[in-house]
PDB file of N, CA and C in Angstrom:
ATOM      1  N   MET A   1       0.826  -1.173   0.000  1.00 50.00           N
ATOM      2  CA  MET A   1       0.000   0.000   0.000  1.00 50.00           C
ATOM      3  C   MET A   1       0.874   1.241   0.000  1.00 50.00           C
ATOM      4  N   SER A   2       2.159   1.061   0.107  1.00 60.00           N
ATOM      5  CA  SER A   2       3.079   2.189   0.094  1.00 60.00           C
ATOM      6  C   SER A   2       3.242   2.685  -1.328  1.00 60.00           C
ATOM      7  N   ASP A   3       3.207   4.002  -1.489  1.00 80.00           N
ATOM      8  CA  ASP A   3       3.338   4.571  -2.828  1.00 80.00           C
ATOM      9  C   ASP A   3       4.716   5.183  -3.039  1.00 80.00           C
ATOM     10  N   GLY A   4       5.645   4.883  -2.157  1.00 88.00           N
ATOM     11  CA  GLY A   4       7.017   5.338  -2.300  1.00 88.00           C
ATOM     12  C   GLY A   4       7.259   6.739  -1.790  1.00 88.00           C
ATOM     13  N   ARG A   5       6.340   7.290  -1.033  1.00 92.00           N
ATOM     14  CA  ARG A   5       6.525   8.640  -0.499  1.00 92.00           C
ATOM     15  C   ARG A   5       7.067   8.553   0.917  1.00 92.00           C
ATOM     16  N   THR A   6       7.807   9.553   1.253  1.00 93.00           N
ATOM     17  CA  THR A   6       8.355   9.612   2.608  1.00 93.00           C
ATOM     18  C   THR A   6       7.305  10.220   3.535  1.00 93.00           C
ATOM     19  N   PRO A   7       7.462  10.029   4.835  1.00 93.00           N
ATOM     20  CA  PRO A   7       6.521  10.650   5.769  1.00 93.00           C
ATOM     21  C   PRO A   7       6.477  12.169   5.625  1.00 93.00           C
ATOM     22  N   ALA A   8       7.594  12.783   5.334  1.00 95.00           N
ATOM     23  CA  ALA A   8       7.615  14.244   5.161  1.00 95.00           C
ATOM     24  C   ALA A   8       6.778  14.654   3.944  1.00 95.00           C
ATOM     25  N   GLN A   9       6.861  13.868   2.868  1.00 95.00           N
ATOM     26  CA  GLN A   9       6.067  14.168   1.666  1.00 95.00           C
ATOM     27  C   GLN A   9       4.576  14.002   1.953  1.00 95.00           C
ATOM     28  N   ILE A  10       4.250  12.968   2.699  1.00 94.00           N
ATOM     29  CA  ILE A  10       2.849  12.733   3.046  1.00 94.00           C
ATOM     30  C   ILE A  10       2.326  13.873   3.918  1.00 94.00           C
ATOM     31  N   GLU A  11       3.141  14.286   4.903  1.00 96.00           N
ATOM     32  CA  GLU A  11       2.730  15.398   5.761  1.00 96.00           C
ATOM     33  C   GLU A  11       2.565  16.689   4.953  1.00 96.00           C
ATOM     34  N   ALA A  12       3.463  16.920   4.004  1.00 96.00           N
ATOM     35  CA  ALA A  12       3.365  18.119   3.156  1.00 96.00           C
ATOM     36  C   ALA A  12       2.101  18.057   2.300  1.00 96.00           C
ATOM     37  N   ASP A  13       1.789  16.869   1.795  1.00 96.00           N
ATOM     38  CA  ASP A  13       0.574  16.695   0.989  1.00 96.00           C
ATOM     39  C   ASP A  13      -0.670  16.953   1.834  1.00 96.00           C
ATOM     40  N   ILE A  14      -0.665  16.448   3.062  1.00 96.00           N
ATOM     41  CA  ILE A  14      -1.800  16.675   3.967  1.00 96.00           C
ATOM     42  C   ILE A  14      -1.936  18.166   4.275  1.00 96.00           C
ATOM     43  N   ALA A  15      -0.828  18.837   4.528  1.00 97.00           N
ATOM     44  CA  ALA A  15      -0.873  20.279   4.829  1.00 97.00           C
ATOM     45  C   ALA A  15      -1.422  21.060   3.631  1.00 97.00           C
ATOM     46  N   ARG A  16      -0.973  20.686   2.419  1.00 97.00           N
ATOM     47  CA  ARG A  16      -1.470  21.370   1.215  1.00 97.00           C
ATOM     48  C   ARG A  16      -2.969  21.145   1.039  1.00 97.00           C
ATOM     49  N   ARG A  17      -3.403  19.926   1.265  1.00 97.00           N
ATOM     50  CA  ARG A  17      -4.835  19.636   1.126  1.00 97.00           C
ATOM     51  C   ARG A  17      -5.657  20.374   2.184  1.00 97.00           C
ATOM     52  N   ARG A  18      -5.115  20.503   3.382  1.00 97.00           N
ATOM     53  CA  ARG A  18      -5.805  21.274   4.422  1.00 97.00           C
ATOM     54  C   ARG A  18      -5.950  22.734   3.998  1.00 97.00           C
ATOM     55  N   GLN A  19      -4.884  23.290   3.432  1.00 97.00           N
ATOM     56  CA  GLN A  19      -4.950  24.679   2.960  1.00 97.00           C
ATOM     57  C   GLN A  19      -5.989  24.828   1.848  1.00 97.00           C
ATOM     58  N   ASP A  20      -5.987  23.867   0.922  1.00 96.00           N
ATOM     59  CA  ASP A  20      -6.985  23.906  -0.161  1.00 96.00           C
ATOM     60  C   ASP A  20      -8.396  23.816   0.405  1.00 96.00           C
ATOM     61  N   LEU A  21      -8.581  22.920   1.370  1.00 96.00           N
ATOM     62  CA  LEU A  21      -9.893  22.755   1.988  1.00 96.00           C
ATOM     63  C   LEU A  21     -10.305  24.022   2.739  1.00 96.00           C
ATOM     64  N   ALA A  22      -9.371  24.645   3.445  1.00 95.00           N
ATOM     65  CA  ALA A  22      -9.671  25.885   4.170  1.00 95.00           C
ATOM     66  C   ALA A  22     -10.067  26.989   3.189  1.00 95.00           C
ATOM     67  N   ALA A  23      -9.358  27.090   2.068  1.00 96.00           N
ATOM     68  CA  ALA A  23      -9.696  28.104   1.065  1.00 96.00           C
ATOM     69  C   ALA A  23     -11.079  27.840   0.483  1.00 96.00           C
ATOM     70  N   THR A  24     -11.385  26.570   0.228  1.00 96.00           N
ATOM     71  CA  THR A  24     -12.698  26.212  -0.307  1.00 96.00           C
ATOM     72  C   THR A  24     -13.799  26.554   0.694  1.00 96.00           C
ATOM     73  N   LEU A  25     -13.584  26.243   1.953  1.00 95.00           N
ATOM     74  CA  LEU A  25     -14.575  26.566   2.984  1.00 95.00           C
ATOM     75  C   LEU A  25     -14.755  28.074   3.125  1.00 95.00           C
ATOM     76  N   ASP A  26     -13.661  28.829   3.040  1.00 94.00           N
ATOM     77  CA  ASP A  26     -13.772  30.294   3.088  1.00 94.00           C
ATOM     78  C   ASP A  26     -14.602  30.808   1.917  1.00 94.00           C
ATOM     79  N   GLU A  27     -14.361  30.259   0.742  1.00 94.00           N
ATOM     80  CA  GLU A  27     -15.120  30.675  -0.446  1.00 94.00           C
ATOM     81  C   GLU A  27     -16.599  30.344  -0.294  1.00 94.00           C
ATOM     82  N   ILE A  28     -16.895  29.163   0.224  1.00 95.00           N
ATOM     83  CA  ILE A  28     -18.292  28.788   0.458  1.00 95.00           C
ATOM     84  C   ILE A  28     -18.919  29.731   1.480  1.00 95.00           C
ATOM     85  N   GLY A  29     -18.170  30.062   2.530  1.00 94.00           N
ATOM     86  CA  GLY A  29     -18.677  30.988   3.541  1.00 94.00           C
ATOM     87  C   GLY A  29     -19.024  32.342   2.950  1.00 94.00           C
ATOM     88  N   VAL A  30     -18.200  32.819   2.025  1.00 92.00           N
ATOM     89  CA  VAL A  30     -18.483  34.104   1.375  1.00 92.00           C
ATOM     90  C   VAL A  30     -19.723  33.982   0.495  1.00 92.00           C
ATOM     91  N   ARG A  31     -19.839  32.893  -0.241  1.00 92.00           N
ATOM     92  CA  ARG A  31     -20.976  32.719  -1.164  1.00 92.00           C
ATOM     93  C   ARG A  31     -22.315  32.649  -0.442  1.00 92.00           C
ATOM     94  N   VAL A  32     -22.342  32.027   0.723  1.00 93.00           N
ATOM     95  CA  VAL A  32     -23.619  31.852   1.425  1.00 93.00           C
ATOM     96  C   VAL A  32     -23.864  32.934   2.470  1.00 93.00           C
ATOM     97  N   HIS A  33     -22.977  33.892   2.571  1.00 94.00           N
ATOM     98  CA  HIS A  33     -23.165  34.995   3.518  1.00 94.00           C
ATOM     99  C   HIS A  33     -24.384  35.811   3.086  1.00 94.00           C
ATOM    100  N   PRO A  34     -25.251  36.208   4.017  1.00 93.00           N
ATOM    101  CA  PRO A  34     -26.467  36.946   3.655  1.00 93.00           C
ATOM    102  C   PRO A  34     -26.198  38.215   2.847  1.00 93.00           C
ATOM    103  N   LYS A  35     -25.129  38.931   3.149  1.00 94.00           N
ATOM    104  CA  LYS A  35     -24.819  40.150   2.399  1.00 94.00           C
ATOM    105  C   LYS A  35     -24.491  39.815   0.944  1.00 94.00           C
ATOM    106  N   THR A  36     -23.742  38.736   0.737  1.00 93.00           N
ATOM    107  CA  THR A  36     -23.408  38.329  -0.626  1.00 93.00           C
ATOM    108  C   THR A  36     -24.667  37.939  -1.386  1.00 93.00           C
ATOM    109  N   ILE A  37     -25.540  37.185  -0.739  1.00 94.00           N
ATOM    110  CA  ILE A  37     -26.791  36.776  -1.382  1.00 94.00           C
ATOM    111  C   ILE A  37     -27.629  38.002  -1.719  1.00 94.00           C
ATOM    112  N   LYS A  38     -27.710  38.956  -0.783  1.00 96.00           N
ATOM    113  CA  LYS A  38     -28.477  40.185  -1.014  1.00 96.00           C
ATOM    114  C   LYS A  38     -27.878  40.980  -2.172  1.00 96.00           C
ATOM    115  N   ASP A  39     -26.554  41.124  -2.189  1.00 95.00           N
ATOM    116  CA  ASP A  39     -25.898  41.881  -3.258  1.00 95.00           C
ATOM    117  C   ASP A  39     -26.094  41.212  -4.618  1.00 95.00           C
ATOM    118  N   ASN A  40     -26.034  39.891  -4.653  1.00 94.00           N
ATOM    119  CA  ASN A  40     -26.266  39.173  -5.911  1.00 94.00           C
ATOM    120  C   ASN A  40     -27.702  39.358  -6.391  1.00 94.00           C
ATOM    121  N   ALA A  41     -28.650  39.326  -5.462  1.00 96.00           N
ATOM    122  CA  ALA A  41     -30.056  39.533  -5.833  1.00 96.00           C
ATOM    123  C   ALA A  41     -30.257  40.944  -6.364  1.00 96.00           C
ATOM    124  N   LYS A  42     -29.641  41.933  -5.710  1.00 96.00           N
ATOM    125  CA  LYS A  42     -29.740  43.316  -6.193  1.00 96.00           C
ATOM    126  C   LYS A  42     -29.180  43.443  -7.604  1.00 96.00           C
ATOM    127  N   ALA A  43     -28.042  42.827  -7.831  1.00 96.00           N
ATOM    128  CA  ALA A  43     -27.416  42.898  -9.151  1.00 96.00           C
ATOM    129  C   ALA A  43     -28.309  42.258 -10.209  1.00 96.00           C
ATOM    130  N   SER A  44     -28.932  41.140  -9.867  1.00 96.00           N
ATOM    131  CA  SER A  44     -29.828  40.475 -10.819  1.00 96.00           C
ATOM    132  C   SER A  44     -31.028  41.351 -11.144  1.00 96.00           C
ATOM    133  N   VAL A  45     -31.614  41.952 -10.122  1.00 96.00           N
ATOM    134  CA  VAL A  45     -32.769  42.832 -10.343  1.00 96.00           C
ATOM    135  C   VAL A  45     -32.352  44.034 -11.178  1.00 96.00           C
ATOM    136  N   ARG A  46     -31.196  44.597 -10.873  1.00 96.00           N
ATOM    137  CA  ARG A  46     -30.700  45.751 -11.619  1.00 96.00           C
ATOM    138  C   ARG A  46     -30.517  45.395 -13.099  1.00 96.00           C
ATOM    139  N   GLU A  47     -29.986  44.207 -13.381  1.00 96.00           N
ATOM    140  CA  GLU A  47     -29.801  43.768 -14.763  1.00 96.00           C
ATOM    141  C   GLU A  47     -31.140  43.655 -15.477  1.00 96.00           C
ATOM    142  N   VAL A  48     -32.127  43.074 -14.805  1.00 96.00           N
ATOM    143  CA  VAL A  48     -33.451  42.918 -15.419  1.00 96.00           C
ATOM    144  C   VAL A  48     -34.079  44.280 -15.687  1.00 96.00           C
ATOM    145  N   VAL A  49     -33.969  45.191 -14.726  1.00 96.00           N
ATOM    146  CA  VAL A  49     -34.540  46.532 -14.904  1.00 96.00           C
ATOM    147  C   VAL A  49     -33.841  47.254 -16.048  1.00 96.00           C
ATOM    148  N   ASP A  50     -32.515  47.169 -16.093  1.00 96.00           N
ATOM    149  CA  ASP A  50     -31.774  47.819 -17.175  1.00 96.00           C
ATOM    150  C   ASP A  50     -32.169  47.248 -18.532  1.00 96.00           C
ATOM    151  N   ARG A  51     -32.293  45.932 -18.592  1.00 96.00           N
ATOM    152  CA  ARG A  51     -32.665  45.291 -19.854  1.00 96.00           C
ATOM    153  C   ARG A  51     -34.077  45.708 -20.265  1.00 96.00           C
ATOM    154  N   THR A  52     -35.001  45.723 -19.307  1.00 96.00           N
ATOM    155  CA  THR A  52     -36.382  46.109 -19.599  1.00 96.00           C
ATOM    156  C   THR A  52     -36.464  47.571 -20.007  1.00 96.00           C
ATOM    157  N   ALA A  53     -35.751  48.429 -19.297  1.00 96.00           N
ATOM    158  CA  ALA A  53     -35.747  49.854 -19.650  1.00 96.00           C
ATOM    159  C   ALA A  53     -35.156  50.061 -21.037  1.00 96.00           C
ATOM    160  N   GLY A  54     -34.128  49.323 -21.356  1.00 96.00           N
ATOM    161  CA  GLY A  54     -33.534  49.420 -22.694  1.00 96.00           C
ATOM    162  C   GLY A  54     -34.509  48.998 -23.771  1.00 96.00           C
ATOM    163  N   ARG A  55     -35.212  47.908 -23.529  1.00 96.00           N
ATOM    164  CA  ARG A  55     -36.209  47.457 -24.509  1.00 96.00           C
ATOM    165  C   ARG A  55     -37.337  48.465 -24.653  1.00 96.00           C
ATOM    166  N   ALA A  56     -37.771  49.037 -23.540  1.00 97.00           N
ATOM    167  CA  ALA A  56     -38.836  50.044 -23.589  1.00 97.00           C
ATOM    168  C   ALA A  56     -38.366  51.268 -24.360  1.00 97.00           C
ATOM    169  N   TYR A  57     -37.129  51.691 -24.126  1.00 96.00           N
ATOM    170  CA  TYR A  57     -36.588  52.848 -24.841  1.00 96.00           C
ATOM    171  C   TYR A  57     -36.564  52.584 -26.340  1.00 96.00           C
ATOM    172  N   VAL A  58     -36.115  51.404 -26.724  1.00 96.00           N
ATOM    173  CA  VAL A  58     -36.062  51.058 -28.148  1.00 96.00           C
ATOM    174  C   VAL A  58     -37.464  51.037 -28.738  1.00 96.00           C
ATOM    175  N   ALA A  59     -38.427  50.462 -28.021  1.00 96.00           N
ATOM    176  CA  ALA A  59     -39.799  50.388 -28.526  1.00 96.00           C
ATOM    177  C   ALA A  59     -40.401  51.780 -28.677  1.00 96.00           C
ATOM    178  N   VAL A  60     -40.198  52.638 -27.689  1.00 96.00           N
ATOM    179  CA  VAL A  60     -40.733  54.005 -27.770  1.00 96.00           C
ATOM    180  C   VAL A  60     -40.051  54.769 -28.893  1.00 96.00           C
ATOM    181  N   ASN A  61     -38.751  54.613 -29.006  1.00 95.00           N
ATOM    182  CA  ASN A  61     -38.019  55.300 -30.065  1.00 95.00           C
ATOM    183  C   ASN A  61     -38.509  54.852 -31.440  1.00 95.00           C
ATOM    184  N   ARG A  62     -38.754  53.559 -31.591  1.00 95.00           N
ATOM    185  CA  ARG A  62     -39.254  53.033 -32.860  1.00 95.00           C
ATOM    186  C   ARG A  62     -40.655  53.580 -33.142  1.00 95.00           C
ATOM    187  N   ALA A  63     -41.512  53.621 -32.120  1.00 94.00           N
ATOM    188  CA  ALA A  63     -42.872  54.135 -32.310  1.00 94.00           C
ATOM    189  C   ALA A  63     -42.849  55.612 -32.688  1.00 94.00           C
ATOM    190  N   VAL A  64     -41.994  56.386 -32.030  1.00 92.00           N
ATOM    191  CA  VAL A  64     -41.894  57.813 -32.358  1.00 92.00           C
ATOM    192  C   VAL A  64     -41.375  57.993 -33.774  1.00 92.00           C
ATOM    193  N   SER A  65     -40.393  57.198 -34.154  1.00 90.00           N
ATOM    194  CA  SER A  65     -39.860  57.292 -35.517  1.00 90.00           C
ATOM    195  C   SER A  65     -40.924  56.932 -36.545  1.00 90.00           C
ATOM    196  N   ASP A  66     -41.691  55.881 -36.261  1.00 89.00           N
ATOM    197  CA  ASP A  66     -42.762  55.488 -37.180  1.00 89.00           C
ATOM    198  C   ASP A  66     -43.815  56.583 -37.283  1.00 89.00           C
ATOM    199  N   LEU A  67     -44.208  57.146 -36.152  1.00 85.00           N
ATOM    200  CA  LEU A  67     -45.199  58.221 -36.154  1.00 85.00           C
ATOM    201  C   LEU A  67     -44.669  59.434 -36.899  1.00 85.00           C
ATOM    202  N   ARG A  68     -43.436  59.773 -36.624  1.00 84.00           N
ATOM    203  CA  ARG A  68     -42.841  60.940 -37.280  1.00 84.00           C
ATOM    204  C   ARG A  68     -42.742  60.730 -38.783  1.00 84.00           C
ATOM    205  N   SER A  69     -42.349  59.531 -39.202  1.00 86.00           N
ATOM    206  CA  SER A  69     -42.234  59.278 -40.639  1.00 86.00           C
ATOM    207  C   SER A  69     -43.598  59.337 -41.311  1.00 86.00           C
ATOM    208  N   GLY A  70     -44.653  59.086 -40.560  1.00 85.00           N
ATOM    209  CA  GLY A  70     -45.991  59.185 -41.127  1.00 85.00           C
ATOM    210  C   GLY A  70     -46.490  60.612 -41.228  1.00 85.00           C
ATOM    211  N   LEU A  71     -45.964  61.504 -40.406  1.00 86.00           N
ATOM    212  CA  LEU A  71     -46.446  62.886 -40.385  1.00 86.00           C
ATOM    213  C   LEU A  71     -45.484  63.886 -41.022  1.00 86.00           C
ATOM    214  N   VAL A  72     -44.256  63.456 -41.306  1.00 87.00           N
ATOM    215  CA  VAL A  72     -43.252  64.358 -41.870  1.00 87.00           C
ATOM    216  C   VAL A  72     -42.554  63.643 -43.025  1.00 87.00           C
ATOM    217  N   THR A  73     -42.272  64.393 -44.092  1.00 86.00           N
ATOM    218  CA  THR A  73     -41.542  63.812 -45.218  1.00 86.00           C
ATOM    219  C   THR A  73     -40.081  63.627 -44.839  1.00 86.00           C
ATOM    220  N   GLU A  74     -39.326  62.975 -45.714  1.00 84.00           N
ATOM    221  CA  GLU A  74     -37.918  62.715 -45.419  1.00 84.00           C
ATOM    222  C   GLU A  74     -37.107  63.995 -45.272  1.00 84.00           C
ATOM    223  N   ASP A  75     -37.522  65.061 -45.973  1.00 87.00           N
ATOM    224  CA  ASP A  75     -36.779  66.322 -45.865  1.00 87.00           C
ATOM    225  C   ASP A  75     -37.276  67.189 -44.707  1.00 87.00           C
ATOM    226  N   GLY A  76     -38.229  66.698 -43.911  1.00 85.00           N
ATOM    227  CA  GLY A  76     -38.689  67.414 -42.728  1.00 85.00           C
ATOM    228  C   GLY A  76     -39.937  68.247 -42.919  1.00 85.00           C
ATOM    229  N   ALA A  77     -40.495  68.264 -44.120  1.00 90.00           N
ATOM    230  CA  ALA A  77     -41.712  69.043 -44.377  1.00 90.00           C
ATOM    231  C   ALA A  77     -42.927  68.282 -43.842  1.00 90.00           C
ATOM    232  N   PRO A  78     -43.881  68.982 -43.224  1.00 89.00           N
ATOM    233  CA  PRO A  78     -45.067  68.301 -42.693  1.00 89.00           C
ATOM    234  C   PRO A  78     -45.954  67.761 -43.816  1.00 89.00           C
ATOM    235  N   ARG A  79     -46.541  66.612 -43.587  1.00 89.00           N
ATOM    236  CA  ARG A  79     -47.490  66.023 -44.543  1.00 89.00           C
ATOM    237  C   ARG A  79     -48.887  66.456 -44.119  1.00 89.00           C
ATOM    238  N   MET A  80     -49.350  67.504 -44.740  1.00 91.00           N
ATOM    239  CA  MET A  80     -50.630  68.096 -44.351  1.00 91.00           C
ATOM    240  C   MET A  80     -51.791  67.131 -44.556  1.00 91.00           C
ATOM    241  N   GLU A  81     -51.704  66.279 -45.572  1.00 91.00           N
ATOM    242  CA  GLU A  81     -52.791  65.336 -45.831  1.00 91.00           C
ATOM    243  C   GLU A  81     -52.960  64.339 -44.682  1.00 91.00           C
ATOM    244  N   ARG A  82     -51.938  64.185 -43.855  1.00 88.00           N
ATOM    245  CA  ARG A  82     -52.041  63.294 -42.695  1.00 88.00           C
ATOM    246  C   ARG A  82     -52.214  64.072 -41.394  1.00 88.00           C
ATOM    247  N   ILE A  83     -51.634  65.244 -41.313  1.00 89.00           N
ATOM    248  CA  ILE A  83     -51.694  66.032 -40.081  1.00 89.00           C
ATOM    249  C   ILE A  83     -53.084  66.611 -39.857  1.00 89.00           C
ATOM    250  N   VAL A  84     -53.711  67.125 -40.921  1.00 93.00           N
ATOM    251  CA  VAL A  84     -55.021  67.779 -40.778  1.00 93.00           C
ATOM    252  C   VAL A  84     -56.073  66.814 -40.227  1.00 93.00           C
ATOM    253  N   PRO A  85     -56.222  65.605 -40.769  1.00 92.00           N
ATOM    254  CA  PRO A  85     -57.227  64.695 -40.192  1.00 92.00           C
ATOM    255  C   PRO A  85     -56.957  64.353 -38.717  1.00 92.00           C
ATOM    256  N   VAL A  86     -55.688  64.199 -38.357  1.00 89.00           N
ATOM    257  CA  VAL A  86     -55.353  63.903 -36.962  1.00 89.00           C
ATOM    258  C   VAL A  86     -55.715  65.091 -36.079  1.00 89.00           C
ATOM    259  N   ALA A  87     -55.416  66.300 -36.541  1.00 93.00           N
ATOM    260  CA  ALA A  87     -55.742  67.504 -35.768  1.00 93.00           C
ATOM    261  C   ALA A  87     -57.252  67.662 -35.620  1.00 93.00           C
ATOM    262  N   VAL A  88     -57.988  67.419 -36.703  1.00 96.00           N
ATOM    263  CA  VAL A  88     -59.452  67.539 -36.654  1.00 96.00           C
ATOM    264  C   VAL A  88     -60.025  66.509 -35.678  1.00 96.00           C
ATOM    265  N   ALA A  89     -59.530  65.293 -35.737  1.00 96.00           N
ATOM    266  CA  ALA A  89     -60.017  64.250 -34.826  1.00 96.00           C
ATOM    267  C   ALA A  89     -59.695  64.607 -33.371  1.00 96.00           C
ATOM    268  N   THR A  90     -58.527  65.167 -33.130  1.00 96.00           N
ATOM    269  CA  THR A  90     -58.141  65.569 -31.775  1.00 96.00           C
ATOM    270  C   THR A  90     -59.045  66.674 -31.253  1.00 96.00           C
ATOM    271  N   VAL A  91     -59.304  67.667 -32.095  1.00 98.00           N
ATOM    272  CA  VAL A  91     -60.184  68.768 -31.690  1.00 98.00           C
ATOM    273  C   VAL A  91     -61.594  68.246 -31.434  1.00 98.00           C
ATOM    274  N   ALA A  92     -62.082  67.359 -32.310  1.00 98.00           N
ATOM    275  CA  ALA A  92     -63.428  66.808 -32.140  1.00 98.00           C
ATOM    276  C   ALA A  92     -63.529  66.011 -30.835  1.00 98.00           C
ATOM    277  N   ALA A  93     -62.513  65.219 -30.535  1.00 98.00           N
ATOM    278  CA  ALA A  93     -62.527  64.434 -29.298  1.00 98.00           C
ATOM    279  C   ALA A  93     -62.490  65.352 -28.076  1.00 98.00           C
ATOM    280  N   THR A  94     -61.718  66.421 -28.156  1.00 98.00           N
ATOM    281  CA  THR A  94     -61.641  67.370 -27.043  1.00 98.00           C
ATOM    282  C   THR A  94     -62.976  68.067 -26.824  1.00 98.00           C
ATOM    283  N   VAL A  95     -63.599  68.505 -27.921  1.00 98.00           N
ATOM    284  CA  VAL A  95     -64.906  69.169 -27.820  1.00 98.00           C
ATOM    285  C   VAL A  95     -65.932  68.204 -27.243  1.00 98.00           C
ATOM    286  N   ALA A  96     -65.931  66.962 -27.712  1.00 97.00           N
ATOM    287  CA  ALA A  96     -66.879  65.969 -27.204  1.00 97.00           C
ATOM    288  C   ALA A  96     -66.666  65.738 -25.705  1.00 97.00           C
ATOM    289  N   ALA A  97     -65.417  65.668 -25.281  1.00 97.00           N
ATOM    290  CA  ALA A  97     -65.131  65.465 -23.859  1.00 97.00           C
ATOM    291  C   ALA A  97     -65.611  66.650 -23.030  1.00 97.00           C
ATOM    292  N   VAL A  98     -65.391  67.865 -23.522  1.00 96.00           N
ATOM    293  CA  VAL A  98     -65.834  69.063 -22.799  1.00 96.00           C
ATOM    294  C   VAL A  98     -67.352  69.090 -22.700  1.00 96.00           C
ATOM    295  N   VAL A  99     -68.034  68.753 -23.790  1.00 95.00           N
ATOM    296  CA  VAL A  99     -69.501  68.748 -23.789  1.00 95.00           C
ATOM    297  C   VAL A  99     -70.021  67.709 -22.797  1.00 95.00           C
ATOM    298  N   LEU A 100     -69.442  66.515 -22.807  1.00 94.00           N
ATOM    299  CA  LEU A 100     -69.890  65.476 -21.881  1.00 94.00           C
ATOM    300  C   LEU A 100     -69.662  65.883 -20.429  1.00 94.00           C
ATOM    301  N   VAL A 101     -68.534  66.456 -20.137  1.00 93.00           N
ATOM    302  CA  VAL A 101     -68.238  66.874 -18.768  1.00 93.00           C
ATOM    303  C   VAL A 101     -69.177  67.989 -18.337  1.00 93.00           C
ATOM    304  N   SER A 102     -69.419  68.938 -19.220  1.00 90.00           N
ATOM    305  CA  SER A 102     -70.304  70.049 -18.846  1.00 90.00           C
ATOM    306  C   SER A 102     -71.742  69.564 -18.655  1.00 90.00           C
ATOM    307  N   ARG A 103     -72.187  68.605 -19.442  1.00 87.00           N
ATOM    308  CA  ARG A 103     -73.539  68.053 -19.263  1.00 87.00           C
ATOM    309  C   ARG A 103     -73.653  67.331 -17.927  1.00 87.00           C
ATOM    310  N   ARG A 104     -72.628  66.556 -17.604  1.00 84.00           N
ATOM    311  CA  ARG A 104     -72.663  65.826 -16.335  1.00 84.00           C
ATOM    312  C   ARG A 104     -72.637  66.780 -15.154  1.00 84.00           C
ATOM    313  N   SER A 105     -71.819  67.806 -15.250  1.00 79.00           N
ATOM    314  CA  SER A 105     -71.746  68.744 -14.127  1.00 79.00           C
ATOM    315  C   SER A 105     -73.042  69.541 -13.996  1.00 79.00           C
ATOM    316  N   SER A 106     -73.704  69.852 -15.120  1.00 76.00           N
ATOM    317  CA  SER A 106     -74.976  70.581 -15.027  1.00 76.00           C
ATOM    318  C   SER A 106     -76.075  69.674 -14.464  1.00 76.00           C
ATOM    319  N   ARG A 107     -76.031  68.388 -14.752  1.00 73.00           N
ATOM    320  CA  ARG A 107     -76.997  67.444 -14.183  1.00 73.00           C
ATOM    321  C   ARG A 107     -76.801  67.329 -12.677  1.00 73.00           C
ATOM    322  N   CYS A 108     -75.551  67.300 -12.254  1.00 73.00           N
ATOM    323  CA  CYS A 108     -75.265  67.190 -10.819  1.00 73.00           C
ATOM    324  C   CYS A 108     -75.725  68.439 -10.081  1.00 73.00           C
ATOM    325  N   LYS A 109     -75.628  69.594 -10.686  1.00 69.00           N
ATOM    326  CA  LYS A 109     -76.035  70.840 -10.041  1.00 69.00           C
ATOM    327  C   LYS A 109     -77.549  70.912  -9.905  1.00 69.00           C
ATOM    328  N   ARG A 110     -78.284  70.351 -10.856  1.00 66.00           N
ATOM    329  CA  ARG A 110     -79.755  70.383 -10.811  1.00 66.00           C
ATOM    330  C   ARG A 110     -80.298  69.503  -9.702  1.00 66.00           C
ATOM    331  N   ARG A 111     -79.628  68.500  -9.327  1.00 62.00           N
ATOM    332  CA  ARG A 111     -80.135  67.550  -8.321  1.00 62.00           C
ATOM    333  C   ARG A 111     -80.013  68.113  -7.000  1.00 62.00           C
TER     334      ARG A 111
END
């Protein structure tokens, strides 16, 4: 069962393995420490938020670009044939909302 090592070599091997084991246990202790777990969770949440915010920014930027390309020509001139109907619809919706609110408020005052 002898592998040809001297007792000093065996003792040195045991000491090295103890050091390796101590380093491994220290690393495990750091990994499972509540502060480390909390910091890792924060980092994960931060990554998800950053990724989501980035995707939202890209989506909004794309929507604005699409809307702008529909209302403005490539040289920056407004497309009146598209702007006028949108403006008319906006004004009509605003007037309708004002009329509805004023009718409701006048009904409430009569009661």
